[in-house]
């Protein structure tokens, strides 16, 4: 959420509009990239352009919220997996969640990387990067202690694998291939027998 919105609570209707704008933006940015029409986002959210701009004075502020919300949800899933699964299963389930997240973000990530606009949201957003890395590291540490993952694997390795799979499959929109490649990578992180 943007800083001014954090400082004061939103009315119920304003909160509902905010959430609808973010949901529409997530869909539009993933499908069309960062150049998605803000007017179309407002229309899909069922609000006027002025309402969108009242909550998000710039495209950048909307992009930041979309990234932070997705990262928070992903890290919440890591905690859920850790609470309800064995360490190895928790890590593998979360890597699948991360793979799904990467696939759903293909259009946005590709757009940011290829046209350069707001690319620093991906490369320099330390809080998002640190949050995802910490979630991966915690799951990995528990899986390694349980003996289900090789000791030489690092959290950054796992994140790089999922990112590479996303980049390889982004042009083909091939979720089955992305999942198959992740399964191959998962086999590679298991200890030798």
Tab-separated table of N, CA, C and O in Angstrom, residues 13-14 22 58 109 141 160 167:
chain	number	residue	atom	x	y	z
A	13	UNK	N	-15.917	1.809	1.672
A	13	UNK	CA	-16.074	1.908	0.216
A	13	UNK	C	-14.749	2.239	-0.461
A	13	UNK	O	-14.434	1.715	-1.526
A	14	UNK	N	-13.936	3.057	0.167
A	14	UNK	CA	-12.633	3.400	-0.406
A	14	UNK	C	-11.714	2.175	-0.388
A	14	UNK	O	-10.972	1.939	-1.347
A	22	UNK	N	-6.431	-2.778	-7.367
A	22	UNK	CA	-5.230	-3.625	-7.297
A	22	UNK	C	-5.476	-4.946	-8.022
A	22	UNK	O	-4.620	-5.417	-8.784
A	58	UNK	N	0.530	7.697	-9.375
A	58	UNK	CA	1.376	7.400	-10.532
A	58	UNK	C	1.276	5.912	-10.862
A	58	UNK	O	0.899	5.098	-10.018
A	109	UNK	N	6.832	-9.223	-15.964
A	109	UNK	CA	8.285	-9.319	-15.845
A	109	UNK	C	8.959	-9.093	-17.183
A	109	UNK	O	9.947	-8.355	-17.278
A	141	UNK	N	16.402	-24.348	4.700
A	141	UNK	CA	17.143	-24.736	5.902
A	141	UNK	C	16.465	-25.925	6.592
A	141	UNK	O	17.132	-26.904	6.967
A	160	UNK	N	16.932	-18.618	-8.589
A	160	UNK	CA	17.468	-18.506	-9.948
A	160	UNK	C	16.895	-19.590	-10.856
A	160	UNK	O	16.586	-19.326	-12.028
A	167	UNK	N	11.757	-17.633	-17.590
A	167	UNK	CA	12.284	-16.974	-18.783
A	167	UNK	C	12.270	-17.902	-19.998
A	167	UNK	O	11.963	-17.477	-21.106
